[in-house]
Coordinates of C-alpha atoms in Angstrom, one line a residue:
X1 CA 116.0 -11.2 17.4
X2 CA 118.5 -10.6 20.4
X3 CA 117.0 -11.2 24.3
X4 CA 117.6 -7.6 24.6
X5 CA 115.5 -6.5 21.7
X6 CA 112.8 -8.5 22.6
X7 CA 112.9 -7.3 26.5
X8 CA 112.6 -4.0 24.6
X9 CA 109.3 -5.3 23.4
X10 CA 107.8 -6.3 25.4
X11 CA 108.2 -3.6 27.6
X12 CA 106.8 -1.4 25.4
X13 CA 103.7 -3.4 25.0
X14 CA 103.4 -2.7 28.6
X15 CA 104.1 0.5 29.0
X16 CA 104.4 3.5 25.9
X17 CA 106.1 5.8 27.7
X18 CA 108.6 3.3 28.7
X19 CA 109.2 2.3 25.5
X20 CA 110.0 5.9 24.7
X21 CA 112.7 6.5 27.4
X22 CA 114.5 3.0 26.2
X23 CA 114.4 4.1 23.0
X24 CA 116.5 7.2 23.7
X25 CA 118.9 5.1 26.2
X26 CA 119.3 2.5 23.1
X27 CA 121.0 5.2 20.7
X28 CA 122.8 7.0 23.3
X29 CA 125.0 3.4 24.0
X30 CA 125.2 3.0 20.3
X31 CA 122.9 0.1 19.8
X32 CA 122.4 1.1 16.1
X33 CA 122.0 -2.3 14.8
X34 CA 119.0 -2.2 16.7
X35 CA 117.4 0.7 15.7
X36 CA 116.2 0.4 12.3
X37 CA 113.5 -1.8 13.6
X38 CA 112.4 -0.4 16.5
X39 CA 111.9 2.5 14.6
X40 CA 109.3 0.9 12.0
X41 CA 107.8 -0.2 14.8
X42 CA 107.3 3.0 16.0
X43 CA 106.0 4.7 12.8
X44 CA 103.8 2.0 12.7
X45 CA 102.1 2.8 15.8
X46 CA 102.7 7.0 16.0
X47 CA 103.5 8.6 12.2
X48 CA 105.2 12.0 12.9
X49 CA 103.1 15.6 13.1
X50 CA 103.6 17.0 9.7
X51 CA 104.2 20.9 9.7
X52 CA 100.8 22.9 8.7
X53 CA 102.4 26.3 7.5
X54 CA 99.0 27.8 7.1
X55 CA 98.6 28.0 11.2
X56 CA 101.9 30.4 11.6
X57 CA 100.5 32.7 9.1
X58 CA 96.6 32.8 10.6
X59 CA 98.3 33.8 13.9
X60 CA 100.6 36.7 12.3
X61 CA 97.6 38.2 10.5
X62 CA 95.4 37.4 13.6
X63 CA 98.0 39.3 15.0
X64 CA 98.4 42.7 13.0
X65 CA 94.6 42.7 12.9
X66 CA 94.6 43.0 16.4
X67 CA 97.6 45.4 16.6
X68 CA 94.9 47.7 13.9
X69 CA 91.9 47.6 16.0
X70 CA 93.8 49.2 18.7
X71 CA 96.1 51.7 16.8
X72 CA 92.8 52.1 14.9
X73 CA 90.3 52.8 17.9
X74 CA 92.7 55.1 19.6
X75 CA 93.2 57.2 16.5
X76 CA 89.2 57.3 16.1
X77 CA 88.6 58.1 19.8
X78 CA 91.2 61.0 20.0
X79 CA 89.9 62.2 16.3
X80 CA 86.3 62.2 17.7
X81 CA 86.5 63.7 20.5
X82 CA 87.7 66.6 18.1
X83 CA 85.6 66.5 15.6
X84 CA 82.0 68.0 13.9
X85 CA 80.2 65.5 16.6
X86 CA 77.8 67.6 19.1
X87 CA 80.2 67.2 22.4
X88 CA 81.0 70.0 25.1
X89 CA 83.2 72.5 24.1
X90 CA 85.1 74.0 26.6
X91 CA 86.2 77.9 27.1
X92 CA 89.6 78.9 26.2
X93 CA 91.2 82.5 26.0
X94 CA 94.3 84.3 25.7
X95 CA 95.0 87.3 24.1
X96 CA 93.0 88.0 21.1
X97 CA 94.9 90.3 18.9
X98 CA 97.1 88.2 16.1
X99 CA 100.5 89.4 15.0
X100 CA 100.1 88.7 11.7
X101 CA 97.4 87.8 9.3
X102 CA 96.6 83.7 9.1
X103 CA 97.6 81.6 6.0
X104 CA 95.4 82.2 2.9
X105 CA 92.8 79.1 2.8
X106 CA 89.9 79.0 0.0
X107 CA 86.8 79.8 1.2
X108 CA 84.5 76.9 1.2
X109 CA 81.9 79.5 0.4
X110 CA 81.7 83.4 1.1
X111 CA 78.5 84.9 2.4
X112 CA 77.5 88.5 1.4
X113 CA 75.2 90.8 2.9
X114 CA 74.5 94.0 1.5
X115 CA 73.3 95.8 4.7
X116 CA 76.7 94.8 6.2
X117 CA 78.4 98.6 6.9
X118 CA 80.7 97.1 9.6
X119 CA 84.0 97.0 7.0
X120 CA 85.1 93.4 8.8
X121 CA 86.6 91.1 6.9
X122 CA 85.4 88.2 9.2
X123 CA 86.3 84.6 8.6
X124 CA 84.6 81.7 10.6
X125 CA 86.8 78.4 11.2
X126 CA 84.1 75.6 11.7
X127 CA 83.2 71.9 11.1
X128 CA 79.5 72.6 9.3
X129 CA 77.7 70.1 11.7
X130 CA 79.0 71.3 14.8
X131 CA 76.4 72.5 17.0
X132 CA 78.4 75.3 18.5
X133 CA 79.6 76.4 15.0
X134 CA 75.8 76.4 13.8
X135 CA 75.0 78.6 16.6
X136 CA 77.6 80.7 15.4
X137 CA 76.3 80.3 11.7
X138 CA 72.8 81.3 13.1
X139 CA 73.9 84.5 14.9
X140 CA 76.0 85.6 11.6
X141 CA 73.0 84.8 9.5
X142 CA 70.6 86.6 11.4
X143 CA 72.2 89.7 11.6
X144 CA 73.7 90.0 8.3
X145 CA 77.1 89.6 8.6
X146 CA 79.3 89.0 5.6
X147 CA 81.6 86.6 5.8
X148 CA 83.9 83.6 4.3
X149 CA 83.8 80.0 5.7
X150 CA 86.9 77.8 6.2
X151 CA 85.6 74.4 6.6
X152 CA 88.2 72.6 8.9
X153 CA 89.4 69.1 7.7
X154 CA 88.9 67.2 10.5
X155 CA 91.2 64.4 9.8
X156 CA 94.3 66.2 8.9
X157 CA 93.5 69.6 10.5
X158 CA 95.6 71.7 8.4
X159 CA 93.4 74.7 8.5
X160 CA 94.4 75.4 11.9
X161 CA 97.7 74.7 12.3
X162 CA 99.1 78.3 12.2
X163 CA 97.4 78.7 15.5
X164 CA 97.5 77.5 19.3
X165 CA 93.9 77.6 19.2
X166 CA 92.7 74.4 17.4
X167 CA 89.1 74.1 18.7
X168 CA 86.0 75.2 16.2
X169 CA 84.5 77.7 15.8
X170 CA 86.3 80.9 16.0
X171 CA 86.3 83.4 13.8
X172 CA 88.9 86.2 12.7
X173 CA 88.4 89.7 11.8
X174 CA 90.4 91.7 9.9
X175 CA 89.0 95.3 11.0
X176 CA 89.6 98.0 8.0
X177 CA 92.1 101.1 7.8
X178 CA 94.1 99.1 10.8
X179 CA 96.6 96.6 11.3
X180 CA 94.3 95.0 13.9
X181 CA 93.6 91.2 13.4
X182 CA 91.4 89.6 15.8
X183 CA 91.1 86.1 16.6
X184 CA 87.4 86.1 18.7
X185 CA 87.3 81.8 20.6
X186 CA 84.1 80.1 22.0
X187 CA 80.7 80.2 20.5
X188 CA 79.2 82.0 23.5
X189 CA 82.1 84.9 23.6
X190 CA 81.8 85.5 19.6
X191 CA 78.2 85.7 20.1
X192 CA 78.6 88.1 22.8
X193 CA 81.4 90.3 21.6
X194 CA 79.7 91.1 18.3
X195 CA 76.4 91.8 19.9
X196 CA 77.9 93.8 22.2
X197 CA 79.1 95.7 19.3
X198 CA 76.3 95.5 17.3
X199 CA 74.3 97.6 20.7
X200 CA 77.1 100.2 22.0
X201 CA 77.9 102.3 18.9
X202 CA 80.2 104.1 21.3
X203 CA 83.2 101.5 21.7
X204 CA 85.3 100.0 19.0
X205 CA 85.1 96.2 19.1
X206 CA 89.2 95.9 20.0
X207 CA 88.0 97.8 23.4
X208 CA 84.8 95.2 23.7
X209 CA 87.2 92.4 23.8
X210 CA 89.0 93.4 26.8
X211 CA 85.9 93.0 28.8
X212 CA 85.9 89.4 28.2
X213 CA 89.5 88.3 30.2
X214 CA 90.6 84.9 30.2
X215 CA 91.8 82.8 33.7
X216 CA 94.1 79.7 33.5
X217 CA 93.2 77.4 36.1
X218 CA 94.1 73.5 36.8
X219 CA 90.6 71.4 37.5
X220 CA 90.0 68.4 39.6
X221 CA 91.7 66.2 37.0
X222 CA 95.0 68.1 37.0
X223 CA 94.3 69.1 33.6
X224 CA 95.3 73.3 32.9
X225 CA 92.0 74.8 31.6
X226 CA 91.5 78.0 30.5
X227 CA 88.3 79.8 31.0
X228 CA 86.7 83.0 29.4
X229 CA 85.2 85.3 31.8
X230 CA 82.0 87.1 30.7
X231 CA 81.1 85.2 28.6
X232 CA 77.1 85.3 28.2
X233 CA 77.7 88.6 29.4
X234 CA 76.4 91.8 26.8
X235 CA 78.4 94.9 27.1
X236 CA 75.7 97.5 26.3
X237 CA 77.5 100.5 28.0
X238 CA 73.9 101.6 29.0
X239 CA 70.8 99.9 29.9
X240 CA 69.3 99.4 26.2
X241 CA 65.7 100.7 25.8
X242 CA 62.7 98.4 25.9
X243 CA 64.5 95.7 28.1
X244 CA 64.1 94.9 31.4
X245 CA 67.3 93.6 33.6
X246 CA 64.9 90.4 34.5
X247 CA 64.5 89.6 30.2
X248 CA 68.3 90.7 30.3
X249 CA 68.7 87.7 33.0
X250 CA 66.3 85.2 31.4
X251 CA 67.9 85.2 28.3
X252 CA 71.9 84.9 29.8
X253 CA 70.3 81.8 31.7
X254 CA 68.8 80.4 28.0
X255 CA 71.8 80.7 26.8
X256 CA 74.0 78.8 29.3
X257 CA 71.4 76.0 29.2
X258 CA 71.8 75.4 25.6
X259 CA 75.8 74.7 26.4
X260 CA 75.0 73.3 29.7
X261 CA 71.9 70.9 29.1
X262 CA 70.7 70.9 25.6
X263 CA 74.1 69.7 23.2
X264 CA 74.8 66.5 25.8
X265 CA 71.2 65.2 25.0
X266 CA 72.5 65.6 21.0
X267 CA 74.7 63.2 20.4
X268 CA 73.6 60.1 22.8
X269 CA 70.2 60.9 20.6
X270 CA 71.9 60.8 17.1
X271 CA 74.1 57.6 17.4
X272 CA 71.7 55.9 19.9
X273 CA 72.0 52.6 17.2
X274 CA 74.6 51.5 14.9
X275 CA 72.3 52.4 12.0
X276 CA 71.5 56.0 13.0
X277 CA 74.7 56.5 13.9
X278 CA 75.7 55.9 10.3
X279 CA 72.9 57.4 8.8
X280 CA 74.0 60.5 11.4
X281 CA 77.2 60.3 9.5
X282 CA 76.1 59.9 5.8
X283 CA 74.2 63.6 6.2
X284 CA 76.7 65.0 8.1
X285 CA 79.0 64.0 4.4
X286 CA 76.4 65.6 2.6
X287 CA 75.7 68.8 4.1
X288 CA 79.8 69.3 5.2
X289 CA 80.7 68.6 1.3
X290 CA 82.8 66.6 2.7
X291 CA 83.8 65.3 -0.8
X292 CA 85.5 68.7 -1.1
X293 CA 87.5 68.2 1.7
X294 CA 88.5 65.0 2.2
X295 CA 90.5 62.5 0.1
X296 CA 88.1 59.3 -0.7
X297 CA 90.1 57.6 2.0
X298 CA 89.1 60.0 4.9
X299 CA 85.5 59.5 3.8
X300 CA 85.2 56.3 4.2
X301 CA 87.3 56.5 7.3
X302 CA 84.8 59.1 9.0
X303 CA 81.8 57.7 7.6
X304 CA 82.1 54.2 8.8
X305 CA 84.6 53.7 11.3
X306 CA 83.4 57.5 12.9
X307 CA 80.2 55.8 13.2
X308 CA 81.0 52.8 14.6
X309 CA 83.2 55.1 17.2
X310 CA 80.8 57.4 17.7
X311 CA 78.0 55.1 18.6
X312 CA 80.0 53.7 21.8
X313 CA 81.1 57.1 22.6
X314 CA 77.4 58.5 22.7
X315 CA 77.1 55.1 25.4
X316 CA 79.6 56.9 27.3
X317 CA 78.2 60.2 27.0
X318 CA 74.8 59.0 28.0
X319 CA 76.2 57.4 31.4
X320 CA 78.1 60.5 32.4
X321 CA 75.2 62.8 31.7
X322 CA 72.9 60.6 33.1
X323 CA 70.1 60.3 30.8
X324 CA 67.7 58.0 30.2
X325 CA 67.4 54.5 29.2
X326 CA 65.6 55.8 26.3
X327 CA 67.6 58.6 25.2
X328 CA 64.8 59.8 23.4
X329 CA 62.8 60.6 26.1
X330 CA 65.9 63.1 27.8
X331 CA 65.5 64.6 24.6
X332 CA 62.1 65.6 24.2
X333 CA 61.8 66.4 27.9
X334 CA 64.1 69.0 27.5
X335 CA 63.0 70.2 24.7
X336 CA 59.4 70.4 26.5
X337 CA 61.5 72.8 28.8
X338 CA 62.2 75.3 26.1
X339 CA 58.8 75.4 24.7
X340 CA 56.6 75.0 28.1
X341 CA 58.5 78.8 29.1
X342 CA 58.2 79.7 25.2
X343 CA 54.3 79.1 26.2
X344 CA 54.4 81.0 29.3
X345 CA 56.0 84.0 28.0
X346 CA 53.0 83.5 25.2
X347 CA 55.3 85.1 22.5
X348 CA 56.3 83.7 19.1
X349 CA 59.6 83.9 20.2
X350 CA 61.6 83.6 23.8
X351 CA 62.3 87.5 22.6
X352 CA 59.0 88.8 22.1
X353 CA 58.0 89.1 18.6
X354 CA 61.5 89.2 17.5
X355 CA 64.4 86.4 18.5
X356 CA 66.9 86.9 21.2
X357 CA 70.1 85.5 21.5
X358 CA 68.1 82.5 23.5
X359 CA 66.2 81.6 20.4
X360 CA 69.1 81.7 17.7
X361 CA 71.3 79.6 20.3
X362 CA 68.5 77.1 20.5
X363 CA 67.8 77.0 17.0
X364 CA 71.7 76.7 15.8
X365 CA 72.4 73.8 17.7
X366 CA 69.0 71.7 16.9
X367 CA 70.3 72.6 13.1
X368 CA 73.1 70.6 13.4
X369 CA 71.1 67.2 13.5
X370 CA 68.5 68.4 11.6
X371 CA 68.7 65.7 9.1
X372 CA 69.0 62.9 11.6
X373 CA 66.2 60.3 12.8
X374 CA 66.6 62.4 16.1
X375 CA 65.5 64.9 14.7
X376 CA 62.4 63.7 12.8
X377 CA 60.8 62.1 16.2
X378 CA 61.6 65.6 18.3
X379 CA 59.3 66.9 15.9
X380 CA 56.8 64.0 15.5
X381 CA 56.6 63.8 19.6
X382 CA 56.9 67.6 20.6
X383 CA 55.3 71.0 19.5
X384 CA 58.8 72.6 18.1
X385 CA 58.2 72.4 14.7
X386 CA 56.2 75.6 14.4
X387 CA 58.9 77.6 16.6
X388 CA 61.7 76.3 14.4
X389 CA 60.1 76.8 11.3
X390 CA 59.4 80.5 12.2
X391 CA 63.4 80.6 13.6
X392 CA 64.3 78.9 10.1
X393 CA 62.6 81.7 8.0
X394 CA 63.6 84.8 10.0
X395 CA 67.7 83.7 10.1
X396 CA 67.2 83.0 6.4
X397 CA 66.2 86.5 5.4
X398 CA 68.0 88.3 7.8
X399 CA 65.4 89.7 10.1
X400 CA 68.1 91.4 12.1
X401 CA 69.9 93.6 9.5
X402 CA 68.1 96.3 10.7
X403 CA 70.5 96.7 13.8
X404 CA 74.0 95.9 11.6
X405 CA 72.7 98.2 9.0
X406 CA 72.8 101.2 12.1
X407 CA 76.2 100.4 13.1
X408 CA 78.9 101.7 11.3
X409 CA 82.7 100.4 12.0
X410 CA 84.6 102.7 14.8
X411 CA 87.7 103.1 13.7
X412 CA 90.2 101.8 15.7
X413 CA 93.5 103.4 17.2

């Protein structure tokens, strides 16, 4: 071995890193002779990394997993926020009169009422868990309205893409021997409008809707917000016999507190774990049908990853609301609310011996979590259950027909 190899040597037995750098020097002045063996003396001592494929491809599908979740969590957020979930749901107006009839949509079932003398074909746009469209439901059933249901599909929404207004419920009515089509938006305003009309047989209801104008305003947010004025208001005409302006008052303010107070203790209540939220979501299948309406796909999609959603959402909705640490107990206090001034008045119902539009607001949004756990411990750890069961049985049979049976259809210019 030449001098210079064995300088080479020794040096790296000194120093590895050394050895490297003189390595690289060696070739680049063309010592090749050389290099043969120094390089099995360096495979001896350091064998070459060999390739693992497997680590590029854990990292690309670590990768598009994480690229799902998000895509994924955004589209459930945005859907949910939308959907039959028991959320706030704010006013929005405009003009109510459609210029031509909606798209024709089967019924996902058609209610008829023989006492109905109104004439209306009357069509209610809903998600059947939705707490403002069972307080719609209740009103309907109570009085004896006919009508067909349109059960929205919440994941593809295509039963409302003809119109501006995309939020549940609202309801349109087709009014007979005209070319009138009415579309009537927010819970509280249909409620209003068709009691309204139900009470003043002297105004047609195309005239009762006027009373209930819309303002567009832009809130602290910046967001544009529209908001119906009159809302909880009842257009009587004249002071209806055998009710006071304080009971007139009292039952507005009910009313208001069920959209103000009661629906944001719902859903914090319903998905309060992971396992009620999905057991939230499993009756919310099977009383929506939802097998009717959605592909097998979207099932699975809104049962399980909804839940999943929903239960951090109904985190978020506890903090803004400010309930308490145990949801359960926001609940049931304000439920204690209703019934401690359902006591006072000493009544069977907040209307005397007959409901008021207090009562079936109430009632139709506790029926939208009615087969929840929620549900089963408000009863277990308050004294509604009598209350709703009397509510359940007089909306049932129609113990309001009476006053829809009176009121035959004006007809209108």
């Amino acid at each position: 071995m030449s001098v210079y190899v064995r300088n080479i040597v020794l040096k790296y037995q000194r120093n590895e890193r050394l050895f490297s750098q003189i390595l690289i020097n060696t070739t680049r002045r063309n010592d090749l002779q050389y290099v043969p063996n120094v390089r099995f003396m360096v495979t001896r001592k350091a064998p070459p990394a060999k390739s693992v494929p497997w680590k590029k491809y854990t990292k690309l599908v670590a990768l598009g997993f994480g690229i799902g979740a998000v895509v994924g969590g955004g589209y459930m957020y945005e859907l949910y926020k939308k959907v039959t979930t028991p959320v706030a749901n704010p006013s929005e107006g405009g003009d109510y009169s459609l210029k031509e009839a909606p798209p024709a949509f089967k019924p996902a079932r058609s209610i008829q009422s023989p006492t109905d003398t109104t004439g209306f074909k009357l069509t209610l746009y809903q998600y059947q868990t939705c707490p403002f469209c069972c307080k719609v439901r209740a009103f309907l059933d109570y009085y004896g309205f006919s009508y067909d249901v349109i059960e929205v599909n919440s994941v593809t929404r295509a039963q409302t893409r003809w119109t501006t207004y995309r939020k549940v419920p609202f309801i349109v009515i087709e009014i007979p021997n005209s070319d009138v089509i009415l579309q009537l938006k927010d819970s509280s305003m249909i409620i209003s409008v068709l009691q309204s009309f139900l009470h003043n047989k002297s105004e047609t209801l195309t005239s009762l809707v006027k009373c209930y104008p819309s303002i567009a305003y832009t809130n602290e947010d910046g967001d544009k917000r529209i908001e119906i004025m009159n809302r909880y208001f009842l257009m009587y005409g004249q002071h209806p016999p055998g009710r006071s302006k304080e009971d007139i008052v009292d039952e507005r303010k009910w009313r208001k507190w069920v959209d103000d107070v009661l629906v944001h203790v719902l859903s914090p209540n319903v998905y309060r774990t992971p396992q009620e939220s999905l057991q939230a979501f499993k009756w919310f299948c099977k009383v929506g049908n939802w097998e009717e309406h959605f592909a097998k796909w979207e099932q699975l999609l809104v049962v399980y990853v909804g839940a999943a959603a929903m239960f951090f959402i109904g985190k978020n909705l506890k903090r803004r609301h400010q309930l308490k640490d145990d949801v359960r107990e926001s609940f049931y206090e304000e439920m204690n609310v209703w019934l401690k001034a359902l006591k006072k008045k000493g009544t069977k119902f907040m209307g005397g011996e007959e409901p008021n539009l207090s009562d079936l607001a109430v009632y139709g949004v506790l029926t939208a979590v009615e087969g929840c756990d929620a549900f089963e411990d408000l009863k277990n750890n308050t004294k509604v259950e009598s209350w709703f069961s009397s509510m359940k049985e007089t909306v049932k049979f129609h113990g309001g027909c009476s006053l829809i049976a009176q009121r035959v259809n004006v007809a209108d210019a």
